[in-house]
Short mmCIF file of C-alpha atoms and ligand atoms in Angstrom, two decimals:
data_model
loop_
_atom_site.label_atom_id
_atom_site.label_comp_id
_atom_site.label_asym_id
_atom_site.label_seq_id
_atom_site.Cartn_x
_atom_site.Cartn_y
_atom_site.Cartn_z
CA MET N 1 55.79 28.36 9.43
CA SER N 2 56.28 24.85 10.62
CA ILE N 3 59.56 23.03 10.80
CA ILE N 4 60.42 20.54 8.11
CA SER N 5 61.59 17.15 9.29
CA ARG N 6 64.46 16.11 7.07
CA GLY N 7 63.65 13.14 4.89
CA PHE N 8 60.03 12.79 6.00
CA ARG N 9 57.64 12.02 3.16
CA GLY N 10 54.68 10.40 4.85
CA LYS N 11 52.12 7.99 3.47
CA ARG N 12 49.37 9.84 1.79
CA ARG N 13 45.92 8.64 1.08
CA ASP N 14 43.42 10.54 -0.97
CA ASP N 15 40.50 11.23 1.32
CA GLY N 16 38.52 13.54 -0.94
CA GLY N 17 38.71 16.37 1.60
CA ARG N 18 36.82 14.41 4.22
CA VAL N 19 39.60 14.19 6.77
CA PRO N 20 40.12 17.20 9.07
CA PRO N 21 43.62 18.63 9.57
CA GLY N 22 46.01 16.52 11.63
CA GLN N 23 43.91 13.36 11.25
CA TYR N 24 44.80 10.11 9.48
CA LEU N 25 42.50 7.39 8.20
CA VAL N 26 42.13 4.01 9.84
CA ASP N 27 40.26 0.94 8.68
CA ASP N 28 40.10 -0.72 12.07
CA PHE N 29 38.31 0.75 15.06
CA PRO N 30 40.63 1.89 17.85
CA VAL N 31 39.37 1.94 21.42
CA LEU N 32 40.14 4.71 23.87
CA SER N 33 38.78 5.23 27.33
CA ALA N 34 40.08 6.24 30.71
CA GLY N 35 39.26 3.14 32.72
CA PRO N 36 37.89 -0.36 32.54
CA THR N 37 34.92 -1.13 30.35
CA PRO N 38 31.66 -0.98 32.36
CA ARG N 39 29.22 -3.79 31.70
CA VAL N 40 25.59 -2.78 32.02
CA PRO N 41 22.88 -5.46 32.11
CA LEU N 42 19.94 -4.52 29.92
CA ASP N 43 17.31 -5.09 32.61
CA ARG N 44 19.03 -2.43 34.73
CA TRP N 45 19.84 -0.07 31.87
CA GLU N 46 18.02 3.21 31.57
CA PHE N 47 18.42 6.47 29.76
CA ALA N 48 17.28 9.75 31.29
CA ILE N 49 17.00 13.38 30.35
CA ASP N 50 16.92 15.71 33.38
CA THR N 51 15.79 19.24 32.69
CA GLU N 52 16.91 22.39 34.46
CA ALA N 53 13.46 22.37 36.11
CA GLU N 54 14.30 18.95 37.55
CA GLN N 55 11.88 17.06 35.41
CA THR N 56 13.13 13.67 34.40
CA HIS N 57 12.23 11.75 31.26
CA ARG N 58 13.22 8.10 31.47
CA TRP N 59 13.38 5.17 29.12
CA SER N 60 13.97 1.54 30.02
CA TRP N 61 15.76 -0.61 27.44
CA GLN N 62 12.42 -1.90 26.15
CA GLU N 63 10.96 1.57 25.88
CA PHE N 64 14.08 2.84 24.18
CA MET N 65 14.08 0.00 21.66
CA ALA N 66 10.43 0.73 20.83
CA LEU N 67 11.29 4.24 19.62
CA PRO N 68 11.66 4.88 15.89
CA SER N 69 15.27 4.26 14.89
CA GLU N 70 17.54 5.59 12.18
CA THR N 71 20.65 4.20 10.51
CA PRO N 72 23.09 7.07 10.11
CA THR N 73 26.31 6.58 8.13
CA VAL N 74 28.84 9.13 9.28
CA ASP N 75 32.56 9.97 9.43
CA ILE N 76 34.09 10.03 12.91
CA HIS N 77 37.19 11.84 14.15
CA CYS N 78 39.07 11.00 17.33
CA VAL N 79 41.28 13.58 19.05
CA THR N 80 44.06 10.96 19.12
CA LYS N 81 44.28 11.61 15.32
CA TRP N 82 42.43 8.75 13.68
CA SER N 83 39.41 9.26 11.50
CA LYS N 84 37.13 6.60 10.15
CA LEU N 85 34.90 7.19 7.16
CA ASP N 86 31.40 5.88 6.53
CA THR N 87 30.76 4.22 9.86
CA SER N 88 27.24 2.84 10.05
CA TRP N 89 25.14 2.85 13.16
CA GLU N 90 21.62 2.25 14.28
CA GLY N 91 19.89 4.16 17.02
CA VAL N 92 17.49 6.85 18.09
CA SER N 93 17.87 10.46 17.07
CA LEU N 94 18.12 12.91 19.96
CA ASP N 95 15.30 14.79 18.24
CA VAL N 96 13.01 11.88 19.06
CA LEU N 97 14.16 11.72 22.67
CA PHE N 98 13.70 15.48 23.08
CA GLU N 99 10.20 15.56 21.55
CA ASP N 100 8.39 15.94 24.88
CA VAL N 101 11.16 17.67 26.77
CA GLU N 102 10.45 21.24 27.72
CA THR N 103 13.58 23.21 28.25
CA ALA N 104 15.17 26.60 27.84
CA ALA N 105 18.59 25.34 28.84
CA GLU N 106 21.50 25.93 26.53
CA TYR N 107 23.94 23.33 27.79
CA ALA N 108 23.97 19.59 28.10
CA LEU N 109 26.13 17.48 30.37
CA VAL N 110 26.16 13.89 29.17
CA TYR N 111 26.90 11.25 31.79
CA SER N 112 27.70 7.58 31.55
CA TYR N 113 27.75 4.32 33.44
CA GLY N 114 31.25 4.21 34.91
CA GLY N 115 31.22 7.91 35.80
CA TYR N 116 32.35 9.52 32.53
CA THR N 117 30.96 12.94 31.64
CA THR N 118 31.22 15.31 28.69
CA ASN N 119 29.59 18.65 27.92
CA LEU N 120 28.30 20.33 24.81
CA PRO N 121 25.83 23.00 23.80
CA LEU N 122 22.34 21.52 23.58
CA GLU N 123 21.95 22.75 20.01
CA ASP N 124 24.79 20.42 18.97
CA LEU N 125 22.59 17.47 19.92
CA LEU N 126 19.49 18.52 17.99
CA ASP N 127 18.34 18.87 14.38
CA GLY N 128 19.65 15.54 13.16
CA LYS N 129 23.14 16.00 14.56
CA ALA N 130 23.25 13.28 17.23
CA TRP N 131 21.99 9.79 18.08
CA ILE N 132 21.95 7.29 20.92
CA VAL N 133 23.07 4.18 19.07
CA HIS N 134 22.96 0.50 19.99
CA ARG N 135 24.25 -1.13 16.82
CA PHE N 136 27.47 -0.69 14.82
CA ASP N 137 28.04 -2.18 11.38
CA GLY N 138 24.92 -4.30 11.68
CA GLU N 139 25.98 -5.86 14.99
CA GLU N 140 25.06 -5.19 18.58
CA LEU N 141 27.37 -2.53 19.96
CA GLU N 142 30.19 -4.25 21.86
CA PRO N 143 30.85 -3.11 25.44
CA ARG N 144 34.32 -1.80 24.56
CA HIS N 145 32.80 0.48 21.94
CA GLY N 146 30.25 1.74 24.44
CA GLY N 147 27.52 -0.90 24.35
CA PRO N 148 24.76 -1.37 25.15
CA ALA N 149 24.31 2.21 23.96
CA ARG N 150 26.44 5.25 23.29
CA LEU N 151 26.00 8.75 22.08
CA ILE N 152 27.35 9.74 18.67
CA VAL N 153 27.87 13.36 17.72
CA PRO N 154 29.93 12.96 14.54
CA HIS N 155 30.67 16.65 13.96
CA LEU N 156 32.69 16.90 17.19
CA TYR N 157 35.79 14.98 18.32
CA PHE N 158 34.78 11.54 19.37
CA TRP N 159 35.34 11.99 23.11
CA LYS N 160 32.07 13.95 23.06
CA SER N 161 30.33 10.78 21.85
CA ALA N 162 30.04 9.32 25.33
CA LYS N 163 30.17 5.54 25.59
CA TRP N 164 27.87 3.64 28.00
CA VAL N 165 25.62 6.67 28.00
CA ARG N 166 23.19 6.92 30.87
CA GLY N 167 21.64 10.34 30.60
CA ILE N 168 21.78 14.00 29.78
CA ARG N 169 21.48 16.78 32.33
CA LEU N 170 20.29 20.10 30.94
CA LEU N 171 21.96 23.13 32.45
CA ASN N 172 21.69 26.89 32.23
CA GLU N 173 25.42 27.16 32.62
CA ASP N 174 28.14 25.19 30.93
CA TRP N 175 29.82 22.57 33.11
CA PRO N 176 33.03 20.94 31.84
CA GLY N 177 33.16 17.14 31.73
CA PHE N 178 35.92 14.58 32.30
CA TRP N 179 38.38 15.38 29.51
CA GLU N 180 37.34 19.03 29.37
CA THR N 181 38.55 19.36 32.97
CA ALA N 182 41.75 17.50 32.07
CA GLY N 183 43.00 20.02 29.52
CA TYR N 184 41.00 19.14 26.43
CA HIS N 185 39.08 21.74 24.46
CA ASN N 186 35.65 22.69 25.74
CA TYR N 187 33.95 22.40 22.35
CA GLY N 188 36.10 20.10 20.18
CA ASP N 189 35.50 20.94 16.52
CA PRO N 190 37.81 18.68 14.46
CA TRP N 191 37.75 21.02 11.45
CA ARG N 192 39.17 23.80 13.61
CA GLU N 193 41.51 21.38 15.38
CA GLN N 194 40.14 22.25 18.80
CA ARG N 195 42.04 19.52 20.60
CA TYR N 196 43.28 21.11 23.76
CA GLU N 197 42.29 24.01 25.97
CA GLY N 198 43.14 27.26 24.22
CA ASP N 199 43.22 25.83 20.66
CA MET P 1 43.98 29.85 29.61
CA ARG P 2 46.98 27.66 28.86
CA ARG P 3 47.73 27.36 25.18
CA LEU P 4 49.62 24.35 23.92
CA THR P 5 51.84 25.50 21.11
CA TRP P 6 53.93 23.49 18.71
CA ARG P 7 57.56 23.80 19.69
CA PRO P 8 60.63 22.88 17.67
CA ALA P 9 62.33 19.83 19.18
CA GLU P 10 65.85 18.83 18.23
CA LEU P 11 67.03 15.27 18.60
CA VAL P 12 69.96 15.31 20.99
CA GLU P 13 70.50 11.60 21.18
CA GLY P 14 68.88 8.39 20.06
CA SER P 15 69.74 4.93 21.33
CA ALA P 16 68.45 1.46 20.59
CA GLU P 17 66.15 0.18 23.33
CA THR P 18 65.51 -3.20 21.68
CA ALA P 19 65.87 -4.45 18.12
CA THR P 20 62.59 -2.71 17.27
CA ALA P 21 62.41 0.22 19.68
CA ARG P 22 64.44 3.36 20.10
CA THR P 23 64.72 5.89 22.90
CA LEU P 24 64.87 9.48 21.69
CA ARG P 25 65.99 12.47 23.72
CA PHE P 26 64.84 15.85 22.43
CA ARG P 27 65.79 19.34 23.47
CA VAL P 28 62.66 21.49 23.50
CA PRO P 29 63.39 25.14 24.27
CA GLY P 30 60.79 26.58 26.65
CA TRP P 31 59.44 23.17 27.69
CA PRO P 32 57.11 23.82 30.68
CA GLY P 33 57.71 20.48 32.45
CA HIS P 34 55.32 17.55 32.84
CA LEU P 35 53.96 14.84 35.14
CA ALA P 36 54.89 11.18 34.95
CA GLY P 37 52.38 9.49 32.64
CA GLN P 38 51.63 12.41 30.34
CA HIS P 39 52.23 12.33 26.62
CA VAL P 40 53.18 14.67 23.79
CA ASP P 41 51.97 15.04 20.26
CA VAL P 42 54.73 14.80 17.68
CA ARG P 43 54.28 16.47 14.28
CA LEU P 44 56.34 15.70 11.21
CA THR P 45 56.23 17.98 8.18
CA ALA P 46 57.40 17.00 4.70
CA GLU P 47 59.02 19.49 2.33
CA ASP P 48 55.76 20.06 0.47
CA GLY P 49 53.91 20.86 3.70
CA TYR P 50 52.26 17.46 4.25
CA THR P 51 52.09 16.68 7.98
CA ALA P 52 51.45 13.70 10.23
CA GLN P 53 50.89 13.71 13.99
CA ARG P 54 50.98 10.93 16.59
CA SER P 55 51.00 10.76 20.38
CA TYR P 56 53.94 9.41 22.43
CA SER P 57 54.24 9.03 26.18
CA MET P 58 57.17 10.57 27.96
CA ALA P 59 59.54 7.97 29.33
CA ALA P 60 61.18 10.11 32.01
CA PRO P 61 60.17 12.79 34.49
CA ALA P 62 60.68 16.45 33.77
CA ASP P 63 64.34 17.40 33.33
CA GLY P 64 64.71 20.99 32.19
CA ASP P 65 64.07 21.24 28.47
CA LEU P 66 64.73 17.57 27.74
CA VAL P 67 61.92 15.28 26.68
CA GLU P 68 62.50 11.55 26.38
CA LEU P 69 60.36 9.18 24.32
CA THR P 70 60.62 5.50 23.46
CA VAL P 71 59.09 4.51 20.17
CA GLU P 72 58.32 1.01 18.91
CA THR P 73 58.58 0.49 15.17
CA VAL P 74 55.20 -0.42 13.74
CA ALA P 75 55.95 -2.14 10.43
CA ASP P 76 54.43 -0.11 7.57
CA GLY P 77 53.60 2.70 9.98
CA GLU P 78 53.71 6.30 8.84
CA VAL P 79 55.43 7.96 11.79
CA SER P 80 57.14 5.37 14.01
CA PRO P 81 59.60 4.00 11.37
CA TYR P 82 60.69 7.57 10.63
CA LEU P 83 61.38 8.21 14.32
CA THR P 84 63.19 4.93 14.91
CA GLU P 85 65.12 4.59 11.66
CA GLU P 86 65.49 7.91 9.91
CA LEU P 87 65.77 10.66 12.52
CA ARG P 88 69.36 11.63 13.41
CA ALA P 89 70.89 13.83 16.09
CA GLY P 90 70.41 17.46 15.06
CA ASP P 91 67.22 16.78 13.09
CA GLN P 92 64.05 18.56 14.08
CA VAL P 93 60.45 17.62 14.64
CA GLU P 94 57.69 19.58 16.34
CA LEU P 95 56.16 18.66 19.62
CA ARG P 96 53.37 19.95 21.80
CA GLY P 97 52.35 19.09 25.30
CA PRO P 98 52.28 17.95 27.96
CA VAL P 99 48.91 16.33 27.36
CA GLY P 100 46.73 14.25 29.69
CA GLY P 101 46.02 14.85 33.35
CA TRP P 102 44.41 11.54 34.23
CA PHE P 103 46.94 8.80 33.55
CA VAL P 104 49.49 10.41 35.85
CA TRP P 105 51.26 9.54 39.07
CA ARG P 106 52.22 12.28 41.50
CA PRO P 107 54.98 11.74 44.06
CA GLU P 108 52.78 13.20 46.84
CA SER P 109 50.46 10.23 46.44
CA LYS P 110 50.57 7.70 49.30
CA ALA P 111 48.58 4.76 47.92
CA PRO P 112 50.48 1.65 46.79
CA VAL P 113 50.85 1.47 43.04
CA LEU P 114 50.34 -1.35 40.59
CA LEU P 115 51.75 -0.84 37.12
CA VAL P 116 50.63 -3.22 34.40
CA GLY P 117 52.33 -2.72 31.05
CA GLY P 118 52.24 -4.58 27.77
CA GLY P 119 54.90 -3.95 25.11
CA SER P 120 55.49 -0.24 24.56
CA GLY P 121 52.88 0.39 27.27
CA ILE P 122 55.82 0.31 29.69
CA VAL P 123 56.85 3.82 28.59
CA PRO P 124 54.60 6.01 30.79
CA LEU P 125 54.95 3.47 33.63
CA MET P 126 58.73 3.84 33.44
CA ALA P 127 58.30 7.60 33.84
CA MET P 128 56.39 6.84 37.07
CA ILE P 129 59.12 4.46 38.31
CA ARG P 130 61.78 7.06 37.57
CA GLU P 131 59.71 9.80 39.18
CA ARG P 132 59.33 7.73 42.33
CA ARG P 133 63.08 7.20 42.53
CA LYS P 134 63.86 10.82 41.78
CA ALA P 135 61.47 12.07 44.48
CA GLY P 136 62.74 9.56 47.05
CA SER P 137 59.19 8.28 47.51
CA ARG P 138 58.75 5.19 49.70
CA VAL P 139 55.40 4.26 48.18
CA PRO P 140 55.56 0.57 47.25
CA PHE P 141 55.34 -0.12 43.51
CA ARG P 142 54.72 -3.37 41.72
CA LEU P 143 55.26 -3.72 38.03
CA LEU P 144 53.83 -6.47 35.87
CA TYR P 145 55.43 -6.23 32.47
CA SER P 146 54.16 -8.36 29.64
CA VAL P 147 56.57 -8.88 26.74
CA ARG P 148 56.97 -11.43 23.98
CA ASP P 149 60.44 -12.59 24.97
CA PRO P 150 63.41 -11.37 27.06
CA GLU P 151 64.90 -9.46 24.10
CA ARG P 152 61.79 -7.30 23.89
CA ARG P 153 62.21 -5.80 27.34
CA TYR P 154 62.66 -2.04 27.42
CA TYR P 155 64.98 -0.46 29.99
CA ALA P 156 66.31 -3.93 30.89
CA GLU P 157 69.58 -2.71 32.42
CA GLU P 158 67.95 -0.09 34.55
CA LEU P 159 65.18 -2.40 35.76
CA ARG P 160 67.75 -5.02 36.76
CA ARG P 161 69.32 -2.62 39.28
CA PRO P 162 67.80 -2.93 42.76
CA ASP P 163 65.25 -0.25 43.51
CA PRO P 164 63.92 -0.79 47.07
CA GLY P 165 60.15 -0.91 47.17
CA LEU P 166 59.79 -1.75 43.49
CA ASP P 167 58.91 -5.37 42.65
CA ILE P 168 59.01 -6.45 39.05
CA THR P 169 57.41 -9.49 37.46
CA TYR P 170 57.91 -10.24 33.78
CA LEU P 171 55.12 -12.00 31.98
CA TYR P 172 56.49 -13.56 28.81
CA THR P 173 53.93 -14.26 26.14
CA ARG P 174 55.98 -16.21 23.54
CA SER P 175 59.19 -17.48 25.07
CA ALA P 176 60.38 -17.27 28.64
CA PRO P 177 64.05 -17.45 29.64
CA ASP P 178 65.42 -20.58 31.34
CA GLY P 179 64.58 -20.82 34.99
CA VAL P 180 61.23 -19.08 34.72
CA SER P 181 58.52 -21.51 35.78
CA ARG P 182 55.55 -19.58 34.43
CA PRO P 183 54.75 -20.86 30.96
CA ALA P 184 54.78 -18.27 28.17
CA ARG P 185 51.22 -17.03 27.80
CA ARG P 186 49.04 -13.96 27.93
CA ILE P 187 48.20 -12.22 31.18
CA MET P 188 45.84 -14.18 33.44
CA LEU P 189 44.04 -13.79 36.74
CA ASP P 190 46.81 -15.61 38.66
CA ASP P 191 49.42 -13.17 37.37
CA LEU P 192 47.54 -10.22 38.79
CA ALA P 193 46.59 -12.05 41.98
CA GLU P 194 50.22 -13.00 42.66
CA GLY P 195 52.18 -10.10 41.25
CA GLY P 196 49.72 -7.33 42.09
CA TRP P 197 48.21 -6.05 45.32
CA PRO P 198 45.13 -7.32 47.11
CA ALA P 199 42.17 -5.06 46.35
CA THR P 200 41.83 -4.35 50.08
CA PHE P 201 45.14 -2.42 49.93
CA GLU P 202 43.35 -0.02 47.59
CA PRO P 203 46.25 0.45 45.21
CA ASP P 204 46.18 2.87 42.31
CA CYS P 205 46.38 0.72 39.18
CA TYR P 206 47.82 1.98 35.91
CA VAL P 207 47.33 -0.24 32.89
CA CYS P 208 48.90 0.63 29.55
CA GLY P 209 49.52 -1.14 26.27
CA PRO P 210 47.77 -2.30 23.14
CA THR P 211 43.97 -2.23 23.34
CA GLY P 212 43.44 -5.99 23.72
CA PHE P 213 45.97 -6.18 26.53
CA VAL P 214 44.46 -3.24 28.39
CA GLU P 215 40.94 -4.62 28.06
CA ALA P 216 42.03 -8.00 29.40
CA ALA P 217 44.09 -6.64 32.29
CA ALA P 218 41.47 -4.11 33.38
CA ASP P 219 38.74 -6.77 33.35
CA LEU P 220 40.92 -9.08 35.46
CA LEU P 221 41.55 -6.29 37.98
CA LEU P 222 37.80 -5.72 38.25
CA ALA P 223 37.30 -9.46 38.75
CA LEU P 224 39.81 -9.32 41.62
CA GLY P 225 37.70 -6.66 43.29
CA HIS P 226 39.62 -3.49 42.44
CA ALA P 227 37.35 -0.46 42.28
CA PRO P 228 36.87 0.85 38.73
CA GLU P 229 37.85 4.38 39.78
CA ARG P 230 41.26 3.13 40.90
CA ILE P 231 42.02 1.54 37.55
CA ARG P 232 43.43 4.03 35.07
CA THR P 233 44.06 2.91 31.55
CA GLU P 234 45.89 4.20 28.51
CA ARG P 235 45.31 2.41 25.23
CA PHE P 236 47.94 2.74 22.52
CA GLY P 237 45.74 1.38 19.78
CA PRO P 238 45.50 0.19 17.11
CA THR P 239 42.71 -2.36 16.80
CA GLY P 240 39.43 -2.40 18.58
CA GLY P 241 37.72 -4.75 16.12
C1 FAD Z 1 48.28 8.49 24.46
C2 FAD Z 1 49.15 7.64 23.56
C3 FAD Z 1 50.47 7.39 23.93
C4 FAD Z 1 51.29 6.60 23.10
N1 FAD Z 1 52.58 6.37 23.51
C5 FAD Z 1 53.39 5.59 22.75
C6 FAD Z 1 54.74 5.30 23.16
O1 FAD Z 1 55.21 5.75 24.22
N2 FAD Z 1 55.51 4.52 22.34
C7 FAD Z 1 55.03 4.02 21.17
O2 FAD Z 1 55.79 3.32 20.48
N3 FAD Z 1 53.76 4.25 20.77
C8 FAD Z 1 52.93 5.05 21.52
N4 FAD Z 1 51.64 5.30 21.09
C9 FAD Z 1 51.22 4.81 19.76
C10 FAD Z 1 51.62 5.84 18.70
O3 FAD Z 1 50.85 7.03 18.87
C11 FAD Z 1 51.37 5.38 17.24
O4 FAD Z 1 50.07 4.89 17.14
C12 FAD Z 1 52.35 4.32 16.78
O5 FAD Z 1 53.69 4.81 16.86
C13 FAD Z 1 52.06 3.90 15.33
O6 FAD Z 1 52.10 5.03 14.48
P1 FAD Z 1 52.59 4.89 12.95
O7 FAD Z 1 52.35 6.21 12.31
O8 FAD Z 1 53.96 4.32 12.90
O9 FAD Z 1 51.62 3.79 12.35
P2 FAD Z 1 50.28 4.07 11.51
O10 FAD Z 1 50.66 4.59 10.16
O11 FAD Z 1 49.37 4.87 12.34
O12 FAD Z 1 49.71 2.60 11.41
C14 FAD Z 1 50.19 1.62 10.48
C15 FAD Z 1 49.57 0.28 10.78
O13 FAD Z 1 49.96 -0.18 12.07
C16 FAD Z 1 48.84 -0.34 12.92
N5 FAD Z 1 49.20 0.26 14.23
C17 FAD Z 1 49.04 1.56 14.60
N6 FAD Z 1 49.46 1.76 15.88
C18 FAD Z 1 49.94 0.59 16.31
C19 FAD Z 1 50.50 0.15 17.54
N7 FAD Z 1 50.66 0.99 18.61
N8 FAD Z 1 50.88 -1.15 17.64
C20 FAD Z 1 50.71 -2.02 16.61
N9 FAD Z 1 50.16 -1.66 15.42
C21 FAD Z 1 49.77 -0.39 15.27
C22 FAD Z 1 47.71 0.42 12.29
O14 FAD Z 1 46.46 -0.15 12.59
C23 FAD Z 1 48.06 0.31 10.82
O15 FAD Z 1 47.59 -0.90 10.30
C24 FAD Z 1 50.79 6.07 21.91
C25 FAD Z 1 49.46 6.32 21.54
C26 FAD Z 1 48.64 7.09 22.36
C27 FAD Z 1 47.21 7.34 21.93
#
């Protein structure tokens, strides 16, 4: 039973059941990150998948841009309580990037330019659940939102959607990332309000 | 595994910090303590069960079961006007925390510290200043505090008192008081070059405030040669464009 705050009514917005518990809707696009925004020149950018057998699959910017792209429209949910509906992106499905990757690993550690990391089960990246995107709302992805390219995994809290993504390391054992080591939940399902360790 | 539970928090005392901000002191039975720079989640529940949650930094170091916040009224906001205008001593909210282990300063740390705050972004930085004083730390601190005008300063009385080893520079963005030669404007390279530390001193930099402010200040610190891993940021929202 939670405590009632005298005189609190709140501002309600009908969200049609699309907003997970504890979240509120925003129309703007808040920015959250732990340090300064890295700026990555495209001629030095690369994306890599490293398997548990130490095989590396690499894409330069040109190679990445030549891959078939998709334009997902998804709802996103940040652990700091905002949710944004119908965000539109353009990028490459992880299914495409994983086409030639041979792996039996169960875990993925995503790492970024600037040193950020975040972990998730590999299956949460596959079957149309995740993309490496380079455009937002029809525009090139701005550096502060993770450009040139970021991961999006809309079904998990947005800290899993690593900005300035640089690669994915496949692991047989789970390895907590930056916020997961700092007290945040290891998995981060917004519908189960898995915000912090132990939730 | 540590579980963060919602705890009842009773307002003990609220006092005006500025015309638009209020400092709130809550008693939170069983509070486990916290580090300077951490925040809490506050949950409000209406009579019909509707809830809203927001994050607020703690303004003071751990002090038994007392938790101190300073909240700026965001016009048309859902939570902040309730906290600054409606909540009275004896009323209850729920609170969970402490949260965040990155934007923190520990008194054992020996590196010089640069604090760069914009608006309500001063709150977690003030907890660090108070922690330093409480611990008797000699680590040199510099604070650059960007505010619209002198009336917008938080903790003005306390920051006026001498605190050896703490240097404060106010950066006014709209109107500066008489006798201040710096024209009112947003934070610039010169401000950080003059009021901060040289990058070669390898200070720990903490930057906190609205998103645009944090972006600008962190970029300027990088331009001055500070290593990205020494620049910690906390963005209070709202807009990112
Ligand atoms: C880690 C963290 C620590 C924070 N610490 C503090 C703190 O110590 N003191 C404090 O006052 N706030 C702090 N905030 C901001 C706070 O969580 C709320 O966002 C703020 O109080 C506004 O909430 P609201 O419900 O009143 O407004 P909302 O109903 O969320 O928003 C109403 C309107 O105001 C805009 N808006 C939202 N937030 C802000 C803002 N911060 N400034 C200007 N406009 C805004 C929104 O875009 C919207 O248009 C912190 C945020 C984070 C993530």
